[in-house]
Amino acid sequence: WEVLYDDDSPHLELGASQEPKDRGVYTMYHGTSVANARLIIANGFQQSQKGMLGKGVYVSRDRKKAERYPLNNSPSDRVVLELHIRVGRVKRIDIDNHPMQYTWSSQGYDTAWVPPNCGMKAVPSGLSEDCVFDPQRVKVVGIAKAPDNVLAELKQLVANSLRSTSGADSGAASSGAAAAAADMCSVCRRKQQQSSPHVRLQCWGCGQNICTLMIKHVCSGRN
Protein backbone atom coordinates (compact mmCIF):
# COMPACT_ATOMS: atom_id res chain seq x y z
CA TRP A 1 0.00 0.00 0.00
CA GLU A 2 0.99 3.61 -0.55
CA VAL A 3 -0.48 6.96 0.52
CA LEU A 4 0.27 10.63 -0.13
CA TYR A 5 0.16 13.43 2.46
CA ASP A 6 -0.17 17.11 1.60
CA ASP A 7 1.15 18.63 4.85
CA ASP A 8 4.69 18.95 3.46
CA SER A 9 3.67 20.13 0.02
CA PRO A 10 5.20 23.32 -1.45
CA HIS A 11 3.54 26.70 -1.16
CA LEU A 12 0.52 26.98 -3.45
CA GLU A 13 -1.24 29.96 -4.91
CA LEU A 14 -5.02 29.67 -4.79
CA GLY A 15 -7.38 30.87 -7.44
CA ALA A 16 -9.88 33.39 -6.10
CA SER A 17 -12.72 30.85 -6.07
CA GLN A 18 -10.72 27.90 -4.70
CA GLU A 19 -11.42 27.05 -1.09
CA PRO A 20 -8.23 26.72 0.97
CA LYS A 21 -7.58 23.39 2.64
CA ASP A 22 -7.11 23.52 6.39
CA ARG A 23 -3.44 23.72 7.48
CA GLY A 24 -2.24 24.71 4.01
CA VAL A 25 0.39 27.37 3.25
CA TYR A 26 -0.69 29.70 0.46
CA THR A 27 0.48 32.78 -1.41
CA MET A 28 -1.72 35.83 -0.83
CA TYR A 29 -1.37 39.62 -1.07
CA HIS A 30 -1.78 42.75 1.04
CA GLY A 31 -2.01 46.33 -0.22
CA THR A 32 -0.54 49.10 1.91
CA SER A 33 1.32 52.42 1.75
CA VAL A 34 5.07 52.76 1.19
CA ALA A 35 5.67 53.83 4.80
CA ASN A 36 3.60 50.99 6.22
CA ALA A 37 5.27 48.49 3.91
CA ARG A 38 8.65 49.36 5.44
CA LEU A 39 7.24 48.89 8.95
CA ILE A 40 5.55 45.59 8.12
CA ILE A 41 8.68 44.15 6.53
CA ALA A 42 10.76 45.18 9.54
CA ASN A 43 8.36 44.30 12.36
CA GLY A 44 5.65 42.03 10.95
CA PHE A 45 1.93 42.64 10.77
CA GLN A 46 -0.30 44.00 13.50
CA GLN A 47 -3.93 42.99 13.96
CA SER A 48 -6.54 45.36 12.56
CA GLN A 49 -8.90 46.01 15.45
CA LYS A 50 -11.98 46.22 13.27
CA GLY A 51 -13.26 45.23 9.87
CA MET A 52 -15.96 43.21 8.16
CA LEU A 53 -14.58 40.03 9.76
CA GLY A 54 -13.44 41.48 13.08
CA LYS A 55 -9.84 41.48 14.31
CA GLY A 56 -7.02 40.14 12.16
CA VAL A 57 -4.76 40.71 9.18
CA TYR A 58 -6.75 41.37 6.02
CA VAL A 59 -5.34 39.83 2.84
CA SER A 60 -6.53 38.50 -0.50
CA ARG A 61 -5.41 35.75 -2.84
CA ASP A 62 -6.62 38.12 -5.59
CA ARG A 63 -3.71 40.42 -6.39
CA LYS A 64 -6.00 42.83 -8.25
CA LYS A 65 -7.90 43.50 -5.06
CA ALA A 66 -4.71 44.17 -3.09
CA GLU A 67 -3.59 46.63 -5.76
CA ARG A 68 -6.55 48.89 -4.91
CA TYR A 69 -5.39 49.54 -1.34
CA PRO A 70 -5.08 51.85 0.48
CA LEU A 71 -8.26 53.08 -1.22
CA ASN A 72 -7.59 56.80 -0.67
CA ASN A 73 -3.90 56.75 -1.58
CA SER A 74 -2.50 57.62 -4.97
CA PRO A 75 -0.89 54.84 -7.05
CA SER A 76 2.50 56.37 -6.21
CA ASP A 77 1.91 55.42 -2.56
CA ARG A 78 0.62 51.88 -2.97
CA VAL A 79 2.62 48.71 -2.38
CA VAL A 80 1.44 45.11 -2.77
CA LEU A 81 3.22 42.69 -0.45
CA GLU A 82 3.50 39.04 -1.45
CA LEU A 83 2.82 36.78 1.53
CA HIS A 84 3.02 33.16 2.57
CA ILE A 85 0.20 32.38 4.96
CA ARG A 86 -0.33 29.33 7.15
CA VAL A 87 -4.11 29.43 7.06
CA GLY A 88 -4.71 26.90 9.84
CA ARG A 89 -8.40 26.08 10.19
CA VAL A 90 -10.53 28.04 7.70
CA LYS A 91 -14.12 29.26 8.06
CA ARG A 92 -16.12 30.27 4.98
CA ILE A 93 -18.15 33.46 5.49
CA ASP A 94 -20.40 34.02 2.49
CA ILE A 95 -23.59 35.81 3.57
CA ASP A 96 -24.36 39.11 5.27
CA ASN A 97 -24.92 38.78 9.03
CA HIS A 98 -23.36 35.31 9.06
CA PRO A 99 -23.67 33.97 12.63
CA MET A 100 -19.88 33.60 12.85
CA GLN A 101 -18.90 36.73 10.92
CA TYR A 102 -17.19 38.28 13.96
CA THR A 103 -16.78 35.25 16.24
CA TRP A 104 -14.99 32.69 14.04
CA SER A 105 -11.65 33.26 15.78
CA SER A 106 -13.15 32.46 19.18
CA GLN A 107 -14.71 29.27 17.85
CA GLY A 108 -11.53 27.49 16.81
CA TYR A 109 -10.83 29.00 13.39
CA ASP A 110 -7.58 30.69 12.33
CA THR A 111 -8.69 32.27 9.04
CA ALA A 112 -12.00 33.53 7.66
CA TRP A 113 -12.55 33.44 3.90
CA VAL A 114 -15.04 35.46 1.89
CA PRO A 115 -15.38 33.86 -1.57
CA PRO A 116 -15.73 36.08 -4.65
CA ASN A 117 -19.14 37.18 -5.88
CA CYS A 118 -20.91 35.82 -2.81
CA GLY A 119 -23.21 38.85 -2.64
CA MET A 120 -22.09 40.28 0.69
CA LYS A 121 -22.82 44.01 0.82
CA ALA A 122 -19.57 44.63 2.72
CA VAL A 123 -17.65 43.47 -0.39
CA PRO A 124 -19.14 45.52 -3.25
CA SER A 125 -16.19 44.65 -5.49
CA GLY A 126 -17.13 40.96 -5.37
CA LEU A 127 -13.45 40.07 -4.97
CA SER A 128 -12.15 37.43 -2.56
CA GLU A 129 -10.97 38.43 0.91
CA ASP A 130 -9.35 36.62 3.83
CA CYS A 131 -8.77 37.57 7.46
CA VAL A 132 -6.02 35.83 9.44
CA PHE A 133 -6.42 36.23 13.18
CA ASP A 134 -2.80 35.63 14.27
CA PRO A 135 -0.22 37.88 12.52
CA GLN A 136 2.44 35.22 13.20
CA ARG A 137 0.81 33.12 10.49
CA VAL A 138 1.64 35.78 7.88
CA LYS A 139 5.12 36.12 6.38
CA VAL A 140 6.25 38.70 3.82
CA VAL A 141 8.21 36.93 1.07
CA GLY A 142 8.26 39.46 -1.77
CA ILE A 143 7.09 42.68 -3.37
CA ALA A 144 4.38 42.04 -5.96
CA LYS A 145 4.05 45.70 -6.94
CA ALA A 146 5.54 49.03 -5.84
CA PRO A 147 6.41 52.45 -7.28
CA ASP A 148 9.63 52.35 -9.30
CA ASN A 149 11.42 54.75 -6.95
CA VAL A 150 11.10 52.40 -3.94
CA LEU A 151 10.86 48.97 -5.57
CA ALA A 152 14.56 48.09 -5.23
CA GLU A 153 14.69 49.36 -1.66
CA LEU A 154 11.67 47.32 -0.56
CA LYS A 155 12.92 44.17 -2.29
CA GLN A 156 16.23 44.54 -0.44
CA LEU A 157 14.42 44.97 2.88
CA VAL A 158 12.48 41.77 2.25
CA ALA A 159 15.65 39.88 1.31
CA ASN A 160 17.37 41.08 4.50
CA SER A 161 14.35 40.10 6.58
CA LEU A 162 14.20 36.61 5.07
CA ARG A 163 17.92 36.06 5.68
CA SER A 164 17.53 37.15 9.28
CA THR A 165 14.52 34.90 9.79
CA SER A 166 16.30 31.97 8.18
CA GLY A 167 19.24 32.36 10.56
CA ALA A 168 16.96 32.52 13.58
CA ASP A 169 15.06 29.44 12.41
CA SER A 170 18.32 27.50 12.02
CA GLY A 171 19.35 28.35 15.56
CA ALA A 172 15.99 27.35 16.94
CA ALA A 173 16.10 24.11 14.99
CA SER A 174 19.49 23.19 16.43
CA SER A 175 18.53 23.94 20.02
CA GLY A 176 15.27 22.03 19.63
CA ALA A 177 16.65 18.98 17.82
CA ALA A 178 16.43 16.69 20.82
CA ALA A 179 12.86 17.69 21.55
CA ALA A 180 11.90 17.28 17.89
CA ALA A 181 13.39 13.78 17.81
CA ALA A 182 11.27 12.80 20.78
CA ASP A 183 8.16 13.87 18.83
CA MET A 184 8.98 11.86 15.71
CA CYS A 185 7.71 8.34 15.11
CA SER A 186 10.67 5.95 14.86
CA VAL A 187 8.89 3.86 12.20
CA CYS A 188 7.23 6.30 9.79
CA ARG A 189 9.52 9.27 10.61
CA ARG A 190 6.55 11.63 10.73
CA LYS A 191 5.70 13.98 13.58
CA GLN A 192 3.46 12.71 16.34
CA GLN A 193 1.79 14.30 19.34
CA GLN A 194 3.18 13.08 22.65
CA SER A 195 -0.37 12.67 23.88
CA SER A 196 -1.32 10.61 20.79
CA PRO A 197 1.56 8.32 19.76
CA HIS A 198 1.27 6.51 16.45
CA VAL A 199 -0.09 2.97 16.38
CA ARG A 200 2.63 0.40 15.55
CA LEU A 201 1.81 -3.10 14.34
CA GLN A 202 3.44 -6.11 12.74
CA CYS A 203 2.65 -6.81 9.10
CA TRP A 204 0.61 -10.02 8.91
CA GLY A 205 2.55 -11.14 5.84
CA CYS A 206 6.20 -10.41 6.55
CA GLY A 207 6.25 -9.56 10.25
CA GLN A 208 7.92 -6.18 9.68
CA ASN A 209 7.12 -3.40 12.15
CA ILE A 210 4.84 -0.89 10.47
CA CYS A 211 3.07 2.31 11.48
CA THR A 212 -0.48 3.05 10.39
CA LEU A 213 0.72 6.43 9.05
CA MET A 214 3.62 5.11 6.95
CA ILE A 215 3.70 6.51 3.42
CA LYS A 216 4.48 3.12 1.84
CA HIS A 217 4.91 -0.54 2.77
CA VAL A 218 5.81 -3.40 0.43
CA CYS A 219 5.18 -6.78 2.05
CA SER A 220 8.06 -9.18 1.37
CA GLY A 221 5.93 -12.11 2.53
CA ARG A 222 3.43 -11.88 -0.33
CA ASN A 223 3.37 -14.72 -2.84
mmCIF file with all atom_site columns, N, CA, C and O in Angstrom, residues 120-156:
data_model
loop_
_atom_site.group_PDB
_atom_site.id
_atom_site.type_symbol
_atom_site.label_atom_id
_atom_site.label_alt_id
_atom_site.label_comp_id
_atom_site.label_asym_id
_atom_site.label_entity_id
_atom_site.label_seq_id
_atom_site.pdbx_PDB_ins_code
_atom_site.Cartn_x
_atom_site.Cartn_y
_atom_site.Cartn_z
_atom_site.occupancy
_atom_site.B_iso_or_equiv
_atom_site.pdbx_formal_charge
_atom_site.auth_seq_id
_atom_site.auth_comp_id
_atom_site.auth_asym_id
_atom_site.auth_atom_id
_atom_site.pdbx_PDB_model_num
ATOM 1   N N  . MET A 1 120 ? -22.126 39.531 -0.556 1.00 0.00 ? 120 MET A N  1
ATOM 2   C CA . MET A 1 120 ? -22.088 40.281 0.695  1.00 0.00 ? 120 MET A CA 1
ATOM 3   C C  . MET A 1 120 ? -21.986 41.777 0.397  1.00 0.00 ? 120 MET A C  1
ATOM 4   O O  . MET A 1 120 ? -21.150 42.208 -0.408 1.00 0.00 ? 120 MET A O  1
ATOM 5   N N  . LYS A 1 121 ? -22.803 42.571 1.056  1.00 0.00 ? 121 LYS A N  1
ATOM 6   C CA . LYS A 1 121 ? -22.815 44.012 0.818  1.00 0.00 ? 121 LYS A CA 1
ATOM 7   C C  . LYS A 1 121 ? -21.514 44.672 1.246  1.00 0.00 ? 121 LYS A C  1
ATOM 8   O O  . LYS A 1 121 ? -21.140 45.724 0.720  1.00 0.00 ? 121 LYS A O  1
ATOM 9   N N  . ALA A 1 122 ? -20.831 44.066 2.236  1.00 0.00 ? 122 ALA A N  1
ATOM 10  C CA . ALA A 1 122 ? -19.571 44.625 2.716  1.00 0.00 ? 122 ALA A CA 1
ATOM 11  C C  . ALA A 1 122 ? -18.440 44.465 1.711  1.00 0.00 ? 122 ALA A C  1
ATOM 12  O O  . ALA A 1 122 ? -17.362 45.037 1.894  1.00 0.00 ? 122 ALA A O  1
ATOM 13  N N  . VAL A 1 123 ? -18.668 43.670 0.652  1.00 0.00 ? 123 VAL A N  1
ATOM 14  C CA . VAL A 1 123 ? -17.646 43.467 -0.385 1.00 0.00 ? 123 VAL A CA 1
ATOM 15  C C  . VAL A 1 123 ? -18.254 43.816 -1.738 1.00 0.00 ? 123 VAL A C  1
ATOM 16  O O  . VAL A 1 123 ? -18.533 42.949 -2.568 1.00 0.00 ? 123 VAL A O  1
ATOM 17  N N  . PRO A 1 124 ? -18.483 45.109 -1.991 1.00 0.00 ? 124 PRO A N  1
ATOM 18  C CA . PRO A 1 124 ? -19.144 45.519 -3.249 1.00 0.00 ? 124 PRO A CA 1
ATOM 19  C C  . PRO A 1 124 ? -18.338 45.162 -4.491 1.00 0.00 ? 124 PRO A C  1
ATOM 20  O O  . PRO A 1 124 ? -18.903 45.018 -5.578 1.00 0.00 ? 124 PRO A O  1
ATOM 21  N N  . SER A 1 125 ? -17.025 44.998 -4.337 1.00 0.00 ? 125 SER A N  1
ATOM 22  C CA . SER A 1 125 ? -16.190 44.650 -5.489 1.00 0.00 ? 125 SER A CA 1
ATOM 23  C C  . SER A 1 125 ? -16.428 43.217 -5.941 1.00 0.00 ? 125 SER A C  1
ATOM 24  O O  . SER A 1 125 ? -16.122 42.858 -7.086 1.00 0.00 ? 125 SER A O  1
ATOM 25  N N  . GLY A 1 126 ? -16.938 42.371 -5.040 1.00 0.00 ? 126 GLY A N  1
ATOM 26  C CA . GLY A 1 126 ? -17.126 40.962 -5.372 1.00 0.00 ? 126 GLY A CA 1
ATOM 27  C C  . GLY A 1 126 ? -15.851 40.160 -5.393 1.00 0.00 ? 126 GLY A C  1
ATOM 28  O O  . GLY A 1 126 ? -15.846 38.985 -5.785 1.00 0.00 ? 126 GLY A O  1
ATOM 29  N N  . LEU A 1 127 ? -14.734 40.745 -4.945 1.00 0.00 ? 127 LEU A N  1
ATOM 30  C CA . LEU A 1 127 ? -13.446 40.068 -4.972 1.00 0.00 ? 127 LEU A CA 1
ATOM 31  C C  . LEU A 1 127 ? -13.183 39.348 -3.649 1.00 0.00 ? 127 LEU A C  1
ATOM 32  O O  . LEU A 1 127 ? -13.646 39.759 -2.595 1.00 0.00 ? 127 LEU A O  1
ATOM 33  N N  . SER A 1 128 ? -12.424 38.280 -3.718 1.00 0.00 ? 128 SER A N  1
ATOM 34  C CA . SER A 1 128 ? -12.150 37.430 -2.565 1.00 0.00 ? 128 SER A CA 1
ATOM 35  C C  . SER A 1 128 ? -11.387 38.173 -1.471 1.00 0.00 ? 128 SER A C  1
ATOM 36  O O  . SER A 1 128 ? -10.560 39.049 -1.751 1.00 0.00 ? 128 SER A O  1
ATOM 37  N N  . GLU A 1 129 ? -11.665 37.824 -0.229 1.00 0.00 ? 129 GLU A N  1
ATOM 38  C CA . GLU A 1 129 ? -10.972 38.429 0.905  1.00 0.00 ? 129 GLU A CA 1
ATOM 39  C C  . GLU A 1 129 ? -10.767 37.383 2.000  1.00 0.00 ? 129 GLU A C  1
ATOM 40  O O  . GLU A 1 129 ? -11.595 36.492 2.191  1.00 0.00 ? 129 GLU A O  1
ATOM 41  N N  . ASP A 1 130 ? -9.647  37.500 2.702  1.00 0.00 ? 130 ASP A N  1
ATOM 42  C CA . ASP A 1 130 ? -9.354  36.619 3.827  1.00 0.00 ? 130 ASP A CA 1
ATOM 43  C C  . ASP A 1 130 ? -8.953  37.462 5.033  1.00 0.00 ? 130 ASP A C  1
ATOM 44  O O  . ASP A 1 130 ? -8.386  38.554 4.872  1.00 0.00 ? 130 ASP A O  1
ATOM 45  N N  . CYS A 1 131 ? -9.218  36.937 6.223  1.00 0.00 ? 131 CYS A N  1
ATOM 46  C CA . CYS A 1 131 ? -8.772  37.574 7.457  1.00 0.00 ? 131 CYS A CA 1
ATOM 47  C C  . CYS A 1 131 ? -8.075  36.517 8.305  1.00 0.00 ? 131 CYS A C  1
ATOM 48  O O  . CYS A 1 131 ? -8.662  35.476 8.617  1.00 0.00 ? 131 CYS A O  1
ATOM 49  N N  . VAL A 1 132 ? -6.819  36.761 8.641  1.00 0.00 ? 132 VAL A N  1
ATOM 50  C CA . VAL A 1 132 ? -6.016  35.832 9.439  1.00 0.00 ? 132 VAL A CA 1
ATOM 51  C C  . VAL A 1 132 ? -5.895  36.410 10.835 1.00 0.00 ? 132 VAL A C  1
ATOM 52  O O  . VAL A 1 132 ? -5.377  37.516 11.006 1.00 0.00 ? 132 VAL A O  1
ATOM 53  N N  . PHE A 1 133 ? -6.355  35.674 11.834 1.00 0.00 ? 133 PHE A N  1
ATOM 54  C CA . PHE A 1 133 ? -6.424  36.229 13.178 1.00 0.00 ? 133 PHE A CA 1
ATOM 55  C C  . PHE A 1 133 ? -5.028  36.473 13.775 1.00 0.00 ? 133 PHE A C  1
ATOM 56  O O  . PHE A 1 133 ? -4.765  37.540 14.341 1.00 0.00 ? 133 PHE A O  1
ATOM 57  N N  . ASP A 1 134 ? -4.126  35.527 13.652 1.00 0.00 ? 134 ASP A N  1
ATOM 58  C CA . ASP A 1 134 ? -2.800  35.633 14.266 1.00 0.00 ? 134 ASP A CA 1
ATOM 59  C C  . ASP A 1 134 ? -1.783  36.159 13.256 1.00 0.00 ? 134 ASP A C  1
ATOM 60  O O  . ASP A 1 134 ? -1.479  35.476 12.274 1.00 0.00 ? 134 ASP A O  1
ATOM 61  N N  . PRO A 1 135 ? -1.208  37.342 13.466 1.00 0.00 ? 135 PRO A N  1
ATOM 62  C CA . PRO A 1 135 ? -0.217  37.881 12.523 1.00 0.00 ? 135 PRO A CA 1
ATOM 63  C C  . PRO A 1 135 ? 1.006   36.988 12.346 1.00 0.00 ? 135 PRO A C  1
ATOM 64  O O  . PRO A 1 135 ? 1.687   37.081 11.315 1.00 0.00 ? 135 PRO A O  1
ATOM 65  N N  . GLN A 1 136 ? 1.290   36.116 13.321 1.00 0.00 ? 136 GLN A N  1
ATOM 66  C CA . GLN A 1 136 ? 2.443   35.224 13.199 1.00 0.00 ? 136 GLN A CA 1
ATOM 67  C C  . GLN A 1 136 ? 2.268   34.206 12.076 1.00 0.00 ? 136 GLN A C  1
ATOM 68  O O  . GLN A 1 136 ? 3.239   33.562 11.665 1.00 0.00 ? 136 GLN A O  1
ATOM 69  N N  . ARG A 1 137 ? 1.065   34.044 11.596 1.00 0.00 ? 137 ARG A N  1
ATOM 70  C CA . ARG A 1 137 ? 0.815   33.122 10.492 1.00 0.00 ? 137 ARG A CA 1
ATOM 71  C C  . ARG A 1 137 ? 1.107   33.746 9.131  1.00 0.00 ? 137 ARG A C  1
ATOM 72  O O  . ARG A 1 137 ? 1.022   33.074 8.108  1.00 0.00 ? 137 ARG A O  1
ATOM 73  N N  . VAL A 1 138 ? 1.442   35.029 9.129  1.00 0.00 ? 138 VAL A N  1
ATOM 74  C CA . VAL A 1 138 ? 1.637   35.778 7.879  1.00 0.00 ? 138 VAL A CA 1
ATOM 75  C C  . VAL A 1 138 ? 3.108   36.162 7.742  1.00 0.00 ? 138 VAL A C  1
ATOM 76  O O  . VAL A 1 138 ? 3.682   36.779 8.630  1.00 0.00 ? 138 VAL A O  1
ATOM 77  N N  . LYS A 1 139 ? 3.708   35.828 6.615  1.00 0.00 ? 139 LYS A N  1
ATOM 78  C CA . LYS A 1 139 ? 5.120   36.124 6.379  1.00 0.00 ? 139 LYS A CA 1
ATOM 79  C C  . LYS A 1 139 ? 5.289   36.836 5.041  1.00 0.00 ? 139 LYS A C  1
ATOM 80  O O  . LYS A 1 139 ? 4.800   36.364 4.009  1.00 0.00 ? 139 LYS A O  1
ATOM 81  N N  . VAL A 1 140 ? 5.968   37.962 5.062  1.00 0.00 ? 140 VAL A N  1
ATOM 82  C CA . VAL A 1 140 ? 6.250   38.700 3.818  1.00 0.00 ? 140 VAL A CA 1
ATOM 83  C C  . VAL A 1 140 ? 7.404   38.010 3.096  1.00 0.00 ? 140 VAL A C  1
ATOM 84  O O  . VAL A 1 140 ? 8.477   37.814 3.653  1.00 0.00 ? 140 VAL A O  1
ATOM 85  N N  . VAL A 1 141 ? 7.177   37.632 1.827  1.00 0.00 ? 141 VAL A N  1
ATOM 86  C CA . VAL A 1 141 ? 8.209   36.927 1.071  1.00 0.00 ? 141 VAL A CA 1
ATOM 87  C C  . VAL A 1 141 ? 8.606   37.664 -0.206 1.00 0.00 ? 141 VAL A C  1
ATOM 88  O O  . VAL A 1 141 ? 9.547   37.248 -0.889 1.00 0.00 ? 141 VAL A O  1
ATOM 89  N N  . GLY A 1 142 ? 7.899   38.756 -0.546 1.00 0.00 ? 142 GLY A N  1
ATOM 90  C CA . GLY A 1 142 ? 8.259   39.465 -1.765 1.00 0.00 ? 142 GLY A CA 1
ATOM 91  C C  . GLY A 1 142 ? 7.451   40.726 -1.954 1.00 0.00 ? 142 GLY A C  1
ATOM 92  O O  . GLY A 1 142 ? 6.547   41.034 -1.180 1.00 0.00 ? 142 GLY A O  1
ATOM 93  N N  . ILE A 1 143 ? 7.807   41.467 -2.982 1.00 0.00 ? 143 ILE A N  1
ATOM 94  C CA . ILE A 1 143 ? 7.088   42.681 -3.371 1.00 0.00 ? 143 ILE A CA 1
ATOM 95  C C  . ILE A 1 143 ? 6.436   42.403 -4.716 1.00 0.00 ? 143 ILE A C  1
ATOM 96  O O  . ILE A 1 143 ? 7.110   42.239 -5.729 1.00 0.00 ? 143 ILE A O  1
ATOM 97  N N  . ALA A 1 144 ? 5.101   42.321 -4.718 1.00 0.00 ? 144 ALA A N  1
ATOM 98  C CA . ALA A 1 144 ? 4.382   42.040 -5.959 1.00 0.00 ? 144 ALA A CA 1
ATOM 99  C C  . ALA A 1 144 ? 4.260   43.280 -6.829 1.00 0.00 ? 144 ALA A C  1
ATOM 100 O O  . ALA A 1 144 ? 4.235   43.182 -8.063 1.00 0.00 ? 144 ALA A O  1
ATOM 101 N N  . LYS A 1 145 ? 4.173   44.457 -6.189 1.00 0.00 ? 145 LYS A N  1
ATOM 102 C CA . LYS A 1 145 ? 4.054   45.701 -6.943 1.00 0.00 ? 145 LYS A CA 1
ATOM 103 C C  . LYS A 1 145 ? 4.437   46.859 -6.043 1.00 0.00 ? 145 LYS A C  1
ATOM 104 O O  . LYS A 1 145 ? 4.109   46.878 -4.858 1.00 0.00 ? 145 LYS A O  1
ATOM 105 N N  . ALA A 1 146 ? 5.145   47.833 -6.598 1.00 0.00 ? 146 ALA A N  1
ATOM 106 C CA . ALA A 1 146 ? 5.541   49.029 -5.845 1.00 0.00 ? 146 ALA A CA 1
ATOM 107 C C  . ALA A 1 146 ? 5.973   50.109 -6.829 1.00 0.00 ? 146 ALA A C  1
ATOM 108 O O  . ALA A 1 146 ? 6.358   49.809 -7.974 1.00 0.00 ? 146 ALA A O  1
ATOM 109 N N  . PRO A 1 147 ? 5.912   51.375 -6.418 1.00 0.00 ? 147 PRO A N  1
ATOM 110 C CA . PRO A 1 147 ? 6.410   52.455 -7.278 1.00 0.00 ? 147 PRO A CA 1
ATOM 111 C C  . PRO A 1 147 ? 7.882   52.221 -7.630 1.00 0.00 ? 147 PRO A C  1
ATOM 112 O O  . PRO A 1 147 ? 8.657   51.694 -6.801 1.00 0.00 ? 147 PRO A O  1
ATOM 113 N N  . ASP A 1 148 ? 8.258   52.610 -8.827 1.00 0.00 ? 148 ASP A N  1
ATOM 114 C CA . ASP A 1 148 ? 9.625   52.355 -9.297 1.00 0.00 ? 148 ASP A CA 1
ATOM 115 C C  . ASP A 1 148 ? 10.682  52.945 -8.370 1.00 0.00 ? 148 ASP A C  1
ATOM 116 O O  . ASP A 1 148 ? 11.760  52.365 -8.202 1.00 0.00 ? 148 ASP A O  1
ATOM 117 N N  . ASN A 1 149 ? 10.384  54.081 -7.748 1.00 0.00 ? 149 ASN A N  1
ATOM 118 C CA . ASN A 1 149 ? 11.416  54.752 -6.955 1.00 0.00 ? 149 ASN A CA 1
ATOM 119 C C  . ASN A 1 149 ? 11.707  54.067 -5.623 1.00 0.00 ? 149 ASN A C  1
ATOM 120 O O  . ASN A 1 149 ? 12.694  54.384 -4.959 1.00 0.00 ? 149 ASN A O  1
ATOM 121 N N  . VAL A 1 150 ? 10.842  53.106 -5.205 1.00 0.00 ? 150 VAL A N  1
ATOM 122 C CA . VAL A 1 150 ? 11.096  52.402 -3.939 1.00 0.00 ? 150 VAL A CA 1
ATOM 123 C C  . VAL A 1 150 ? 11.147  50.892 -4.123 1.00 0.00 ? 150 VAL A C  1
ATOM 124 O O  . VAL A 1 150 ? 11.387  50.157 -3.154 1.00 0.00 ? 150 VAL A O  1
ATOM 125 N N  . LEU A 1 151 ? 10.935  50.412 -5.335 1.00 0.00 ? 151 LEU A N  1
ATOM 126 C CA . LEU A 1 151 ? 10.864  48.968 -5.566 1.00 0.00 ? 151 LEU A CA 1
ATOM 127 C C  . LEU A 1 151 ? 12.142  48.254 -5.142 1.00 0.00 ? 151 LEU A C  1
ATOM 128 O O  . LEU A 1 151 ? 12.090  47.256 -4.401 1.00 0.00 ? 151 LEU A O  1
ATOM 129 N N  . ALA A 1 152 ? 13.296  48.742 -5.580 1.00 0.00 ? 152 ALA A N  1
ATOM 130 C CA . ALA A 1 152 ? 14.558  48.085 -5.234 1.00 0.00 ? 152 ALA A CA 1
ATOM 131 C C  . ALA A 1 152 ? 14.805  48.114 -3.728 1.00 0.00 ? 152 ALA A C  1
ATOM 132 O O  . ALA A 1 152 ? 15.265  47.128 -3.135 1.00 0.00 ? 152 ALA A O  1
ATOM 133 N N  . GLU A 1 153 ? 14.502  49.235 -3.108 1.00 0.00 ? 153 GLU A N  1
ATOM 134 C CA . GLU A 1 153 ? 14.688  49.356 -1.658 1.00 0.00 ? 153 GLU A CA 1
ATOM 135 C C  . GLU A 1 153 ? 13.849  48.331 -0.903 1.00 0.00 ? 153 GLU A C  1
ATOM 136 O O  . GLU A 1 153 ? 14.342  47.638 -0.001 1.00 0.00 ? 153 GLU A O  1
ATOM 137 N N  . LEU A 1 154 ? 12.559  48.230 -1.270 1.00 0.00 ? 154 LEU A N  1
ATOM 138 C CA . LEU A 1 154 ? 11.669  47.318 -0.562 1.00 0.00 ? 154 LEU A CA 1
ATOM 139 C C  . LEU A 1 154 ? 12.064  45.857 -0.791 1.00 0.00 ? 154 LEU A C  1
ATOM 140 O O  . LEU A 1 154 ? 11.998  45.032 0.121  1.00 0.00 ? 154 LEU A O  1
ATOM 141 N N  . LYS A 1 155 ? 12.469  45.536 -2.019 1.00 0.00 ? 155 LYS A N  1
ATOM 142 C CA . LYS A 1 155 ? 12.925  44.170 -2.288 1.00 0.00 ? 155 LYS A CA 1
ATOM 143 C C  . LYS A 1 155 ? 14.143  43.815 -1.445 1.00 0.00 ? 155 LYS A C  1
ATOM 144 O O  . LYS A 1 155 ? 14.263  42.695 -0.936 1.00 0.00 ? 155 LYS A O  1
ATOM 145 N N  . GLN A 1 156 ? 15.046  44.785 -1.263 1.00 0.00 ? 156 GLN A N  1
ATOM 146 C CA . GLN A 1 156 ? 16.226  44.536 -0.443 1.00 0.00 ? 156 GLN A CA 1
ATOM 147 C C  . GLN A 1 156 ? 15.848  44.349 1.023  1.00 0.00 ? 156 GLN A C  1
ATOM 148 O O  . GLN A 1 156 ? 16.405  43.491 1.718  1.00 0.00 ? 156 GLN A O  1
#
